[in-house]
Amino acid sequence: PQGASAQFRRARLDNSATASAIAGAGRQITYINRQVSRLLGHGRDAMVGQNFRMIHLDEAHYLNFERHYAQLVRDTQLETEYPFRHQDGSIRWCTIHGTLLKLPRQETQVIWSLLDNTARHYAQEALAATSQRLACVSERLMRARSIACLVAVLSSRSRVR
């Protein structure tokens, strides 16, 4: 029954709609489900046993992520948004949830859940850029209106004379 229970848990993770990964010591990938493969383009065999460095944008990005591990040790849970590199080179923005697992007589691990919000992230960037352009256009229109009013006032004064 204990083996069946472990098999059931693994099947649940594998068939989950959420991308899930488990990190062991040194940020080594000890498990990924099918959704991680779909999200990041790497097969399970290519990722398991590797360091999570392989999905970060670059070395500085990988090193910067270390601060999140410090937060996990302190708080045991974490939620943040972070970009990762797909196998094809494109960037996938994810909301990630991390949970620290401290099991008796086992190494500490982290379960990561990744939710792809790439489309939302880029839509928000586009909306912010459009909003900024609209503010500039609005400001120019207000200046133009002020100039038109000034011209109208000057024009009416010159007719009065």
XYZ file of C-alpha atoms in Angstrom:
161
model
C 0.000 0.000 0.000
C 2.805 2.490 0.715
C 4.231 1.961 -2.795
C 0.745 2.373 -4.250
C 0.333 5.589 -2.268
C 3.594 6.994 -3.650
C 2.563 5.916 -7.150
C -0.783 7.692 -6.698
C 0.920 10.908 -5.518
C 3.295 10.807 -8.494
C 0.382 10.257 -10.910
C -1.452 13.236 -9.375
C 1.589 15.466 -9.855
C 2.217 14.201 -13.385
C -1.367 14.836 -14.457
C -1.813 18.166 -12.689
C -2.678 21.214 -14.790
C -0.104 23.156 -12.756
C 3.574 22.976 -13.671
C 5.376 21.461 -10.662
C 9.046 20.901 -9.974
C 11.029 19.749 -6.966
C 14.452 21.147 -6.157
C 16.927 19.316 -3.967
C 20.229 20.429 -2.501
C 22.150 22.959 -4.549
C 19.024 23.810 -6.558
C 19.240 20.534 -8.450
C 16.083 19.434 -10.250
C 14.891 16.170 -8.740
C 11.443 16.072 -10.350
C 9.348 17.876 -12.965
C 5.881 17.063 -14.240
C 4.602 17.165 -17.823
C 3.421 20.754 -17.491
C 6.967 21.974 -16.770
C 8.094 20.269 -19.975
C 5.279 21.963 -21.900
C 5.930 25.341 -20.304
C 9.707 25.422 -20.760
C 10.222 23.085 -23.706
C 12.722 20.746 -22.043
C 11.956 17.074 -21.686
C 11.954 15.447 -18.269
C 15.142 13.505 -19.009
C 16.912 16.706 -20.054
C 15.995 18.514 -16.820
C 16.023 15.999 -13.967
C 19.463 15.931 -12.374
C 20.375 19.326 -13.820
C 20.641 22.614 -11.987
C 17.820 25.148 -12.279
C 20.457 27.435 -13.837
C 19.398 25.964 -17.203
C 16.064 27.845 -17.213
C 17.298 31.212 -15.932
C 17.892 34.059 -18.347
C 21.594 34.264 -17.493
C 24.051 33.672 -14.649
C 23.280 36.989 -12.917
C 19.582 36.174 -13.028
C 20.260 32.740 -11.529
C 22.393 34.223 -8.740
C 19.781 36.916 -8.038
C 17.140 34.239 -7.495
C 19.132 33.042 -4.444
C 17.421 35.748 -2.362
C 14.147 33.849 -2.810
C 15.714 30.766 -1.240
C 16.713 32.859 1.759
C 13.093 33.989 2.058
C 11.909 30.365 1.803
C 14.166 29.308 4.652
C 12.776 32.162 6.753
C 9.068 31.942 5.801
C 8.760 28.360 4.384
C 6.624 29.716 1.504
C 7.112 32.195 -1.301
C 5.136 33.704 -4.169
C 6.691 35.909 -6.825
C 6.734 36.574 -10.550
C 9.872 35.673 -12.445
C 10.932 35.204 -16.075
C 12.454 31.946 -17.262
C 14.059 30.931 -20.547
C 12.219 28.443 -22.782
C 14.335 25.943 -24.690
C 13.634 27.921 -27.905
C 15.159 31.055 -26.312
C 11.897 32.903 -25.675
C 10.995 34.208 -22.228
C 8.156 32.760 -20.159
C 6.884 34.878 -17.272
C 5.616 32.780 -14.397
C 3.968 33.326 -11.078
C 5.853 30.887 -8.910
C 4.889 29.443 -5.567
C 7.566 27.754 -3.506
C 7.108 25.615 -0.420
C 9.977 24.412 1.717
C 9.818 20.728 2.687
C 11.781 19.625 5.739
C 11.143 15.914 6.103
C 12.691 13.810 8.861
C 15.886 12.042 7.800
C 15.754 13.572 4.315
C 17.387 16.559 2.671
C 15.402 19.781 2.560
C 13.581 20.214 -0.727
C 11.475 22.894 -2.371
C 8.296 22.242 -4.312
C 7.819 24.854 -7.014
C 4.502 25.493 -8.768
C 4.708 27.620 -11.890
C 1.759 29.352 -13.522
C 2.400 30.729 -16.993
C 1.342 34.367 -17.133
C 3.434 35.374 -20.139
C 0.461 36.712 -22.107
C -0.796 38.728 -19.129
C 2.673 40.119 -18.424
C 3.161 41.346 -21.995
C -0.415 42.667 -22.126
C 0.266 44.692 -18.963
C 3.491 46.041 -20.479
C 1.618 47.026 -23.664
C -1.157 48.651 -21.618
C 1.380 50.648 -19.591
C 3.133 51.808 -22.789
C -0.199 52.775 -24.370
C -1.228 54.609 -21.222
C 2.038 56.544 -21.260
C 1.579 57.464 -24.949
C -1.999 58.553 -24.230
C -0.785 60.776 -21.383
C 1.740 62.413 -23.745
C -0.925 62.979 -26.416
C -3.286 64.410 -23.811
C -0.589 66.767 -22.548
C 0.157 67.930 -26.120
C -3.546 68.500 -26.776
C -3.820 70.594 -23.619
C -0.833 72.687 -24.739
C -2.332 73.078 -28.202
C -5.643 74.174 -26.676
C -3.836 76.709 -24.495
C -2.017 78.056 -27.531
C -5.281 78.212 -29.515
C -6.916 80.153 -26.660
C -3.976 82.532 -26.505
C -4.112 83.068 -30.271
C -7.864 83.703 -30.065
C -7.377 86.270 -27.284
C -4.581 88.035 -29.176
C -6.587 87.928 -32.355
C -9.650 89.465 -30.687
C -7.504 92.227 -29.153
C -5.998 93.123 -32.490
C -9.493 93.442 -34.017
C -10.627 95.706 -31.192
C -7.883 98.250 -31.940
